[in-house]
XYZ file of C-alpha atoms in Angstrom:
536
model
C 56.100 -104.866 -54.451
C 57.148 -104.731 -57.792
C 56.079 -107.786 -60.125
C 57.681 -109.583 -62.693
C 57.081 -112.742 -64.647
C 58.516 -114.349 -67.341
C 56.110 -116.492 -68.907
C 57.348 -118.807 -71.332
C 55.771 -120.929 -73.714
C 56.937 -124.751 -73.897
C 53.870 -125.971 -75.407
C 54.163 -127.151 -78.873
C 52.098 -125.724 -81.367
C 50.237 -123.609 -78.837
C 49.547 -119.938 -77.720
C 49.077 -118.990 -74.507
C 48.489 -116.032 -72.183
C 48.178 -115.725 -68.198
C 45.169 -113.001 -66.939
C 45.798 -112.175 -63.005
C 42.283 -112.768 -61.997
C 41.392 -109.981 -59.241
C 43.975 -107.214 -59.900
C 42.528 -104.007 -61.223
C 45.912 -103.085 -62.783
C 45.736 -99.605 -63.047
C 48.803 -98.805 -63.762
C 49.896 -101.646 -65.971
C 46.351 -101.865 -68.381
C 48.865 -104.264 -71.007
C 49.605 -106.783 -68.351
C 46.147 -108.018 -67.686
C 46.535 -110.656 -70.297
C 43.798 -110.971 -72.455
C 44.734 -112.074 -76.138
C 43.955 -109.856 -78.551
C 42.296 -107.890 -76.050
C 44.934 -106.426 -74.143
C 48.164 -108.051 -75.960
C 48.909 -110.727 -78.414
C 49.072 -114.410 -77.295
C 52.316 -115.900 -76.334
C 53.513 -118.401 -79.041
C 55.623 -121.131 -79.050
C 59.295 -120.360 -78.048
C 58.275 -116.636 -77.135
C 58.733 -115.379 -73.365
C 56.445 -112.492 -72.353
C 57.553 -110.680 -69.190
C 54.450 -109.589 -67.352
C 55.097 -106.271 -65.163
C 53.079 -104.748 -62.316
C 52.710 -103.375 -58.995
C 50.798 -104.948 -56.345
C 48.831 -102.605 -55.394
C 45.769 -103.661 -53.736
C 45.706 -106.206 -50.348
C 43.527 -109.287 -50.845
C 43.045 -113.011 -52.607
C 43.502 -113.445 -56.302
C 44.941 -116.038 -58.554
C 46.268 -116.309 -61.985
C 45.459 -118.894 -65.001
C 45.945 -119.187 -68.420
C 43.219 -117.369 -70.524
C 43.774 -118.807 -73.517
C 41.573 -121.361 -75.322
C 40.509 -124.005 -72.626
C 44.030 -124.462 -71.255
C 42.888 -123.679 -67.418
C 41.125 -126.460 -67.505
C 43.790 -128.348 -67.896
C 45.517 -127.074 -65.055
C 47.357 -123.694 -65.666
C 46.028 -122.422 -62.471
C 47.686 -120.758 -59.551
C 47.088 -118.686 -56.382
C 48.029 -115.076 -56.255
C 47.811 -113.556 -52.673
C 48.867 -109.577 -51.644
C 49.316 -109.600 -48.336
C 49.273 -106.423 -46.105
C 51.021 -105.786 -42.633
C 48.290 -106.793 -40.192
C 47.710 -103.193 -38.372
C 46.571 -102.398 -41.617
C 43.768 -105.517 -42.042
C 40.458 -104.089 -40.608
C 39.983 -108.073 -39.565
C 43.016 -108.370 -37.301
C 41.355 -109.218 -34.283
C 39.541 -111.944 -35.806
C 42.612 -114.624 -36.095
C 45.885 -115.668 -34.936
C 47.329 -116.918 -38.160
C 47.242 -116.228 -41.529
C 49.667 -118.969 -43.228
C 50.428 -119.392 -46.953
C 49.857 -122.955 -46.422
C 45.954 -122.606 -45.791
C 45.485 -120.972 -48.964
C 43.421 -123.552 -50.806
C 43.143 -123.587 -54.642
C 40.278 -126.503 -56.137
C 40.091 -127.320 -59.375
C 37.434 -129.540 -61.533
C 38.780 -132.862 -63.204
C 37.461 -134.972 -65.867
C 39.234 -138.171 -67.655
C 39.613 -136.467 -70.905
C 42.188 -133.114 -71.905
C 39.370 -130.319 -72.081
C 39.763 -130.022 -75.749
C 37.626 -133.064 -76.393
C 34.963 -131.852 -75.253
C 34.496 -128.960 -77.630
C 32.744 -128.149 -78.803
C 31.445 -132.031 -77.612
C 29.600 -134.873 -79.379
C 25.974 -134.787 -80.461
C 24.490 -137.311 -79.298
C 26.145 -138.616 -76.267
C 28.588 -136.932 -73.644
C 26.918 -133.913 -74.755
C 27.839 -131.842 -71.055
C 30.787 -130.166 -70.150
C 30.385 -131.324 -66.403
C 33.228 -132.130 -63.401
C 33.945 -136.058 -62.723
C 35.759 -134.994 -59.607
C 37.429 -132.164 -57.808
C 41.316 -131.515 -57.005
C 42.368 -129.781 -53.855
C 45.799 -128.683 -53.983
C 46.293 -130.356 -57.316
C 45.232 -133.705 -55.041
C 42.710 -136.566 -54.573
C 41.131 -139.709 -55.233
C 38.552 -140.637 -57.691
C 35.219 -142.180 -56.603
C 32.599 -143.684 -58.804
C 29.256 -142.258 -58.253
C 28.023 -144.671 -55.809
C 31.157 -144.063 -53.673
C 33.514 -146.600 -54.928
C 36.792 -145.628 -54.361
C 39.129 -146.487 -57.155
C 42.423 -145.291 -56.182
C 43.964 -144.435 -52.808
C 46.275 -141.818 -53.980
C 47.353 -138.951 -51.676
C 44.672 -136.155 -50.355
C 45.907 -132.907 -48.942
C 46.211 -132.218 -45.696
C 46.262 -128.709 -43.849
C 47.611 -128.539 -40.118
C 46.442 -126.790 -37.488
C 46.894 -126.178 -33.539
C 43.921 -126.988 -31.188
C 42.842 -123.026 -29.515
C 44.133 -120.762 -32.740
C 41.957 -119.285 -34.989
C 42.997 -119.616 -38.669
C 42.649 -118.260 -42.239
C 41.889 -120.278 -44.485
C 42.090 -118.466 -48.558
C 39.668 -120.893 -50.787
C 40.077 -120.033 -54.605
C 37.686 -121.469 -57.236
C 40.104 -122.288 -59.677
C 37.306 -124.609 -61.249
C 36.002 -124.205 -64.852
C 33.085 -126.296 -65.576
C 29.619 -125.293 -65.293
C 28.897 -126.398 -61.816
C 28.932 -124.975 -58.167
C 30.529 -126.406 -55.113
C 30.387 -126.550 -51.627
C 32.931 -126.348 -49.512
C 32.941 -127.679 -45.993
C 35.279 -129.008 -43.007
C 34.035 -131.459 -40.372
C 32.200 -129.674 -37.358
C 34.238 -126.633 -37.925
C 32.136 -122.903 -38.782
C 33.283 -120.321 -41.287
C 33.633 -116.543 -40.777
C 33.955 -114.673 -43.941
C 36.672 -111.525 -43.595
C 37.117 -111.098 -47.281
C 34.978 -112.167 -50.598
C 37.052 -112.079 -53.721
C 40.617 -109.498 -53.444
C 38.485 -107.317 -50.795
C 37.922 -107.624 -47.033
C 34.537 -107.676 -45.257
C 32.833 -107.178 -42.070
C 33.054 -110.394 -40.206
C 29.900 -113.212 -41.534
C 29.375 -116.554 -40.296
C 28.107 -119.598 -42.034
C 28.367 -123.353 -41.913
C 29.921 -123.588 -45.735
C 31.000 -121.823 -48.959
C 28.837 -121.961 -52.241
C 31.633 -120.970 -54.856
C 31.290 -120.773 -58.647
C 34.425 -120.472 -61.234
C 36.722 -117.246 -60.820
C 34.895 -117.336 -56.675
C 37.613 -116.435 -53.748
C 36.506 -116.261 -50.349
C 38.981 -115.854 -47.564
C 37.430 -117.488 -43.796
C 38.898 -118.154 -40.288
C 38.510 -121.239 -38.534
C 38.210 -121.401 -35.131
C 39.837 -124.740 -34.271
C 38.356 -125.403 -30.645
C 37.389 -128.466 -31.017
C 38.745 -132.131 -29.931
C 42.277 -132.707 -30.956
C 41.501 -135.115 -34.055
C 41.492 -134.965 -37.623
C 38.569 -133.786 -39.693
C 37.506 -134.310 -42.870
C 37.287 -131.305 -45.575
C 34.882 -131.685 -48.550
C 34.392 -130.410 -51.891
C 30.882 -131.954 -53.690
C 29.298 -130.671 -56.415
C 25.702 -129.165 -55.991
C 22.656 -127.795 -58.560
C 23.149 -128.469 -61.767
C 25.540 -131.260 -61.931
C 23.598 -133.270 -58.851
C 23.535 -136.169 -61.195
C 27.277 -136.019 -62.134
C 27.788 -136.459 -58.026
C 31.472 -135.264 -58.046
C 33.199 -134.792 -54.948
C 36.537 -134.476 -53.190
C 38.227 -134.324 -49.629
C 41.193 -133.577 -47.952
C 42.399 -133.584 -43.989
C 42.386 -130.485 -41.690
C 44.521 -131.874 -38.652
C 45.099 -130.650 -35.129
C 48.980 -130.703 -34.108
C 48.879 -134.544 -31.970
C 46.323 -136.247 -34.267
C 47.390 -138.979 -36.507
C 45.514 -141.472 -38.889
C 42.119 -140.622 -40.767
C 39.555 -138.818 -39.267
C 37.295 -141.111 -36.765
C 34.331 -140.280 -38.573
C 33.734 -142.024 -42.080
C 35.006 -140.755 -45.331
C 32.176 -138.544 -46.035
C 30.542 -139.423 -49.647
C 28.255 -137.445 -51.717
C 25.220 -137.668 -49.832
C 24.644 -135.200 -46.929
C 25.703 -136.632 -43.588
C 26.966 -135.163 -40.147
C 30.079 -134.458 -41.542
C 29.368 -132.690 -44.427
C 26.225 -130.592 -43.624
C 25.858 -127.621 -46.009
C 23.526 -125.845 -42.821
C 23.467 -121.977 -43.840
C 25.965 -121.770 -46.840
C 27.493 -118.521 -48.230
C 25.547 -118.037 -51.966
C 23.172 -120.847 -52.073
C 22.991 -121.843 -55.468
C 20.174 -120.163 -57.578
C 18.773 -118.379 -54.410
C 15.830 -116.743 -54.667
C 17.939 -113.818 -52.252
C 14.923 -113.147 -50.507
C 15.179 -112.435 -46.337
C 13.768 -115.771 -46.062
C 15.976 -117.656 -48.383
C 18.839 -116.047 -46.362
C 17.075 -117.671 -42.898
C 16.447 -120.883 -44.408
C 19.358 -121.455 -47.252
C 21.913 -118.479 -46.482
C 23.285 -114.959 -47.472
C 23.544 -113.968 -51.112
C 26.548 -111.765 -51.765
C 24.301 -108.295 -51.655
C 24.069 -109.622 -47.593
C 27.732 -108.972 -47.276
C 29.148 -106.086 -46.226
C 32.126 -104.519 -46.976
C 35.190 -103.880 -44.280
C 35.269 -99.949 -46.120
C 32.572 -97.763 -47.199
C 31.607 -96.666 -50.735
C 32.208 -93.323 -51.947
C 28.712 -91.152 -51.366
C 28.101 -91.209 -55.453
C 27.796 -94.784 -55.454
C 24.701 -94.581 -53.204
C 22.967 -92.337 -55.570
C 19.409 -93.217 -56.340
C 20.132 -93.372 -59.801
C 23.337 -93.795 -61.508
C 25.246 -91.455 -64.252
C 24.649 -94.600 -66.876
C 22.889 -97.657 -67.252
C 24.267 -100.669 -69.096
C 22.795 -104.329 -69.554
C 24.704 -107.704 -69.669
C 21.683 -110.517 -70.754
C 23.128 -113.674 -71.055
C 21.564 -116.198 -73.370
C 22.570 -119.593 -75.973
C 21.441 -119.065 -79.742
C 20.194 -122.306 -80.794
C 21.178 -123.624 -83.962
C 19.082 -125.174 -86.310
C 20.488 -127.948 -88.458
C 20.549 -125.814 -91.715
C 22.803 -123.225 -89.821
C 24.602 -126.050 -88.058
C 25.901 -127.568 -91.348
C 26.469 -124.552 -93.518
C 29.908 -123.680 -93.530
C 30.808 -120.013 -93.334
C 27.528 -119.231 -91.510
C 28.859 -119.261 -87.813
C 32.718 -119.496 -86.300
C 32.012 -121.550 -83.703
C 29.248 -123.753 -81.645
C 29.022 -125.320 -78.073
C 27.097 -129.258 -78.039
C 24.414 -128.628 -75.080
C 22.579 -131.819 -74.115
C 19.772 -130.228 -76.234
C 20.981 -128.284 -79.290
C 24.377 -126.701 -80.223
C 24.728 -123.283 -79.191
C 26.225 -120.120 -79.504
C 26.623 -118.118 -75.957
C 25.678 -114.875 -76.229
C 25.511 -111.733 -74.602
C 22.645 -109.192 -75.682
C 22.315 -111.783 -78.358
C 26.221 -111.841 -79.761
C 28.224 -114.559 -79.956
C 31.336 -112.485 -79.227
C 34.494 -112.661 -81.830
C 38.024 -111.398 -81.104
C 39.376 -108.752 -83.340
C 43.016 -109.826 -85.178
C 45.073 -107.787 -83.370
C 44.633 -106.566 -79.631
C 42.521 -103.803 -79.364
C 43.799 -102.054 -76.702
C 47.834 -102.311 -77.965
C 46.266 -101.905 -81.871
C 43.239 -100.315 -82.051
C 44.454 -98.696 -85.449
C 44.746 -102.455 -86.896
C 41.224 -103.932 -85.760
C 38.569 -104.178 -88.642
C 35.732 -101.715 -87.884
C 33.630 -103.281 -90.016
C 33.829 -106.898 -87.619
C 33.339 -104.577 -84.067
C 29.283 -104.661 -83.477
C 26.864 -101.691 -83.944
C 27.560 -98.990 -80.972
C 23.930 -99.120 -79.994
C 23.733 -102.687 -79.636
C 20.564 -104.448 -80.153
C 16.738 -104.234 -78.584
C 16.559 -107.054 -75.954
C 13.431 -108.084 -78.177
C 15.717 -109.129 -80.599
C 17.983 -111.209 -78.649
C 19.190 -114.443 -79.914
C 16.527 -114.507 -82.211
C 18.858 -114.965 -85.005
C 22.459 -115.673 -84.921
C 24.812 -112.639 -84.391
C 28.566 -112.336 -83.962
C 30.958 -109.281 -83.748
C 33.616 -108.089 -81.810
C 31.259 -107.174 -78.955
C 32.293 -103.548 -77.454
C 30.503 -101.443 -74.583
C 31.400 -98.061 -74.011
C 31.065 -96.101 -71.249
C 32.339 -92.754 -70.046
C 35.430 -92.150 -67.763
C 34.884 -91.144 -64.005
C 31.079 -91.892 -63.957
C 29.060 -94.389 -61.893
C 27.944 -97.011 -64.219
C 25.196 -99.098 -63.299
C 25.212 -102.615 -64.676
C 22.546 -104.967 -64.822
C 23.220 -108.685 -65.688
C 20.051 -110.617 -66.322
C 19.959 -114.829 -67.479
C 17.462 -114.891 -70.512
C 16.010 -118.078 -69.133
C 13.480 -119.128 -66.736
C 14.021 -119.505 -62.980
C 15.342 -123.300 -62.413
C 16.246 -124.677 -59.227
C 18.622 -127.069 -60.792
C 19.541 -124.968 -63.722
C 22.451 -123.136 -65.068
C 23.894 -119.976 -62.832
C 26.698 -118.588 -64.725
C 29.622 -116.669 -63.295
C 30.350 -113.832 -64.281
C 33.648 -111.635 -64.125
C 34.399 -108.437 -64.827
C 38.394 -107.265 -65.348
C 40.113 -103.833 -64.404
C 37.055 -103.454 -61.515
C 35.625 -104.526 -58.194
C 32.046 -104.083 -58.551
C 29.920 -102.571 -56.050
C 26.347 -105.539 -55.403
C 23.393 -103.497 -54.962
C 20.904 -106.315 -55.495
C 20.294 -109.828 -56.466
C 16.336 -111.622 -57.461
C 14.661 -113.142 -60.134
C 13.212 -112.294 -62.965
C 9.498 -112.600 -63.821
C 8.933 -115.597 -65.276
C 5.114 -115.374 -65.460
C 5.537 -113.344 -68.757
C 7.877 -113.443 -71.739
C 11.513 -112.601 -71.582
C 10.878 -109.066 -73.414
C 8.326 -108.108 -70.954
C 9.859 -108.856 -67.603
C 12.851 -106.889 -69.384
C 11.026 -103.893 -69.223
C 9.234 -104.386 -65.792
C 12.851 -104.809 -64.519
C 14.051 -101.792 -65.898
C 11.268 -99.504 -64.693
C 12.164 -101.046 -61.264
C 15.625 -99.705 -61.485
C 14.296 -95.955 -63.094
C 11.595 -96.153 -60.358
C 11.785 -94.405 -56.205
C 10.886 -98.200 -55.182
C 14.437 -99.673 -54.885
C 15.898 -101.021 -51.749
C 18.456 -98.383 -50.554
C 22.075 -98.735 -50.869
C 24.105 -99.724 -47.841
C 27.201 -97.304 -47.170
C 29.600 -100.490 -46.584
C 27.729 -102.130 -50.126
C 30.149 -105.370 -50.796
C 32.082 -105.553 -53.626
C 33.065 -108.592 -56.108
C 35.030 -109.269 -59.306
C 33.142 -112.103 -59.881
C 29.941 -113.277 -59.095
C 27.130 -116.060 -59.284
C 23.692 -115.382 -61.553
C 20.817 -116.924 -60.302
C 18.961 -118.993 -63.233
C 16.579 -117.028 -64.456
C 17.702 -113.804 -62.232
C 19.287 -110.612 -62.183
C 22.319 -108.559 -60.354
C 22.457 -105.365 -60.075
C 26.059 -103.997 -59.667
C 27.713 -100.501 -59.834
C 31.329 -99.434 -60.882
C 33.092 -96.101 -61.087
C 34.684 -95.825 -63.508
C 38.134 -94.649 -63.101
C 40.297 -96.861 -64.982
C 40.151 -96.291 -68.505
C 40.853 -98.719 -70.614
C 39.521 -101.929 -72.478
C 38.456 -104.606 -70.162
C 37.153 -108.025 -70.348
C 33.569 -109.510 -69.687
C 32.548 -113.463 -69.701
C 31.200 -115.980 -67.852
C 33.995 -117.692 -66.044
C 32.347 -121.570 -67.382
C 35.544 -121.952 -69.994
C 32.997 -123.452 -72.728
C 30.518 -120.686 -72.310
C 33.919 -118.112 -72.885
C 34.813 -120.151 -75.637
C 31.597 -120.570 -77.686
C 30.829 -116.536 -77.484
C 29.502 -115.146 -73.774
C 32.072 -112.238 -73.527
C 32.553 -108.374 -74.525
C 34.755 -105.802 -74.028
C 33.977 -102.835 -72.078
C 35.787 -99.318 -73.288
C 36.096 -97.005 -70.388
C 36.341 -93.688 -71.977
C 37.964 -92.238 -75.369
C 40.929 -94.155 -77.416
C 42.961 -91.345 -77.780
C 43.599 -91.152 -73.632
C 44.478 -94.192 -73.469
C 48.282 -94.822 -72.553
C 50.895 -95.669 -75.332
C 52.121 -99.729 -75.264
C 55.422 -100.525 -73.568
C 58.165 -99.942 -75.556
C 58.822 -103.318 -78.651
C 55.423 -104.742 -76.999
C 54.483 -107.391 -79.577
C 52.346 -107.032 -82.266
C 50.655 -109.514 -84.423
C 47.227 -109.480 -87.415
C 46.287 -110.126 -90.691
C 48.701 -110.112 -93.105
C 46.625 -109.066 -96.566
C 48.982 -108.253 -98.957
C 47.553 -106.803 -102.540
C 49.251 -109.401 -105.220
């Protein structure tokens, strides 16, 4: 099908953009909607008509991708569906209904602009208060007080089908979920826009940007049965949940067992869940916890070069904070912007930058952008890394039509209950080779280097034909992935963890895929915007 939509901007005194999270756009490199990245932000008034082909089968969603405005709400699923002699997971289910596709989202009381870049010295985290499923729910204190019975969704069912169910992490806060429904299993057929072999688990760990599509074998007692959305890792403390009703044709009224809370219970037992948060990834983490991603595998096989022992280039994502000190903190013109942690105010980095956006969009108006404000093409030694504060217009290039081998690392220690950023890569599905954690018996620069004479070594774990692929993916505190893309669509593409206030305060880049001067020509009268310098 062909696309088209006509954004337009009703918010007053506001630019915005929309990204379609998941599609590769090929053919359409202006569309992906990045501001001054791939196009210039929508203003006021202005109606930008996005134009594409959907090309590619499989679960993605759109949002706004400017400033903090998906947290707010500007969020949406985006499904490409595919005639089903053509889905490799047929067999697997009866129905596949645009009414099971679930989008959650994180809520807090205030608009998401208040909190950045957040207060000093109290209300210092960006955290969720409570969830929304289907843009619905009711708020609970943390001890389980419920405070307002407003409507919950509700998804219907027929006892002896088997159903898919499309869950997209439309959330944006720096916290992990997991997903369950009442006594019912989960087989994974698809992770992100592309289908898998068939997986079974008892729940879903999802971070931000996250789709996983499951079927639901609903063999159980007519009834209704509660589905639950609870916050886990990180923002434990913050004890955040949601639910909604999965109900068998017959069944009226609540659920018979109670409305599940926070706390594990019966009816809300995580058992083996898909991505346990900040796995280890080990063969017993997967027995005990459940599969990381890498454990997938993928419903088609990767082409043979992928699966070469080494690949055609190496490139390194480590992502970090600088940490202010007070003299930087209040010295105007030394930094463009900061994030309040509950520590220290940050910048969020990756290999050390706090990434800037150029004036005008560098793919539309390369000619325009400052070389002087794009960082040094070599980068900087890991050694160096957020040791003092840095901030460019943070470009990667690689070549066209090469396997490129990408290794994101968290410059922290291994934490249990700390941070596991999500990270998302535009234009690409990437190909997961391997998921651990770093050494954290020895400093940062050193388990660097033990790392990367892993990869160069004959000692890595071989490369599965059907390897899984993901646009987005969780990073283990203190851990690495290993991923692998071909590149063969050229163009400049967007990097970031998919926590809006990490994206905001700096932890992006752009990656080039080959030379400039192939790059396609803009539509024609595609906007253009920049400085305007004139010489008095």
């Amino acid at each position: 099908d062909l696309i088209v939509a006509d954004v337009k901007n009703l918010m007053p005194g506001r630019s915005t953009v929309i990204h379609w999270h998941g599609l590769r756009q090929i053919n359409a490199k202006f569309m992906d909607g990045v501001p001054m990245v791939t196009q210039c932000p929508i203003t006021e008034s202005q109606i930008f008509r996005y134009t594409f082909r959907a090309e590619e089968p499989g679960l993605d969603f759109y949002h706004s991708h400017d400033g903090l405005q998906k947290v707010d709400g500007i969020v949406g699923s985006f499904v490409i569906r595919q005639p089903r002699s053509e889905d490799p997971n047929t067999d697997e289910y009866d129905f596949d209904l645009p009414s099971h596709v679930i989008v959650i989202q994180d809520w807090y009381h205030l608009m998401a602009d208040a909190m950045f870049p957040g207060l000093r010295f109290r209300d210092t985290e960006q955290m969720a208060a409570s969830y929304l499923i289907q843009g619905k729910g009711r708020y609970t204190l943390s001890d389980g007080t419920l405070l307002a019975n407003t409507p919950i969704a509700e998804f219907n069912v027929e006892r002896g089908n088997r159903y898919v169910f499309r869950i997209v992490a439309g959330t944006c806060f720096e916290c992990q979920y997991i997903f369950t429904i009442e006594n019912h299993d989960f087989v994974i057929i698809g992770a992100d826009a592309q289908s898998t072999k068939p997986y079974r688990v008892n729940s879903l760990t999802m971070s931000p940007g996250e789709r996983y599509s499951v079927v639901v074998n609903c063999n159980k007692n007519v009834g209704a049965y509660w589905m639950q959305v609870r916050t886990v890792g990180l923002c434990n403390h913050m004890r955040a949940q949601q639910v909604a009703i999965m109900r068998y044709s017959g069944a009226t009224g609540n659920p018979a067992s109670a409305t599940p809370t926070f706390d594990v219970s019966r009816v809300n037992n995580p058992g083996l869940t898909m991505s346990p948060v900040n796995s280890l990834c080990t063969a017993q983490t997967r027995r005990s916890d459940g599969p990381c991603i890498h454990d997938l595998r993928s419903a088609r096989n990767a082409p043979s070069r992928v699966r070469n022992a080494q690949p055609d280039m190496r490139l390194v994502w480590g992502f970090g904070f600088y940490f202010f000190t007070d003299e930087e903190l209040y010295n105007s013109g030394q930094y463009h912007r900061f994030l309040q942690s509950p520590f220290d105010p940050v910048g969020s980095t990756v290999n050390g930058v706090v990434n800037m956006f150029p004036p005008s969009p560098i793919l539309s108006q390369f000619s325009d952008v400052p070389k002087n404000i794009i960082c040094p093409a070599q980068g900087f030694r890991a050694d160096t890394w957020n040791r003092q504060h840095r901030e460019c217009v943070n470009v990667m290039k690689v070549p066209a039509n090469s396997v490129v081998e990408i290794v994101a690392i968290d410059i922290a220690n291994h934490d249990p209950a700390g941070i596991s950023h999500a990270i998302h890569l535009h234009g690409y599905d990437m190909y997961v080779l391997e998921m651990g954690v770093m050494n954290g018996n020895v400093p940062f620069n050193q388990s660097y280097v033990q790392l990367m004479n892993y990869l160069n070594s004959n000692n890595r774990r071989s490369i599965p034909v059907d390897v899984v692929t993901k646009d987005t993916f969780p990073l283990t505190s203190g851990g690495y992935v290993v991923v692998r893309i071909v590149t063969d669509n050229p163009g400049y593409w967007f990097f970031h963890c998919h926590f809006a206030y990490h994206l905001d305060s700096g932890m992006s880049g752009i990656l080039q895929v080959g030379e400039q001067n192939t790059f396609p020509s803009p539509p024609a009268g595609f906007p253009k915007c920049g400085d305007f310098l004139p010489i008095p």
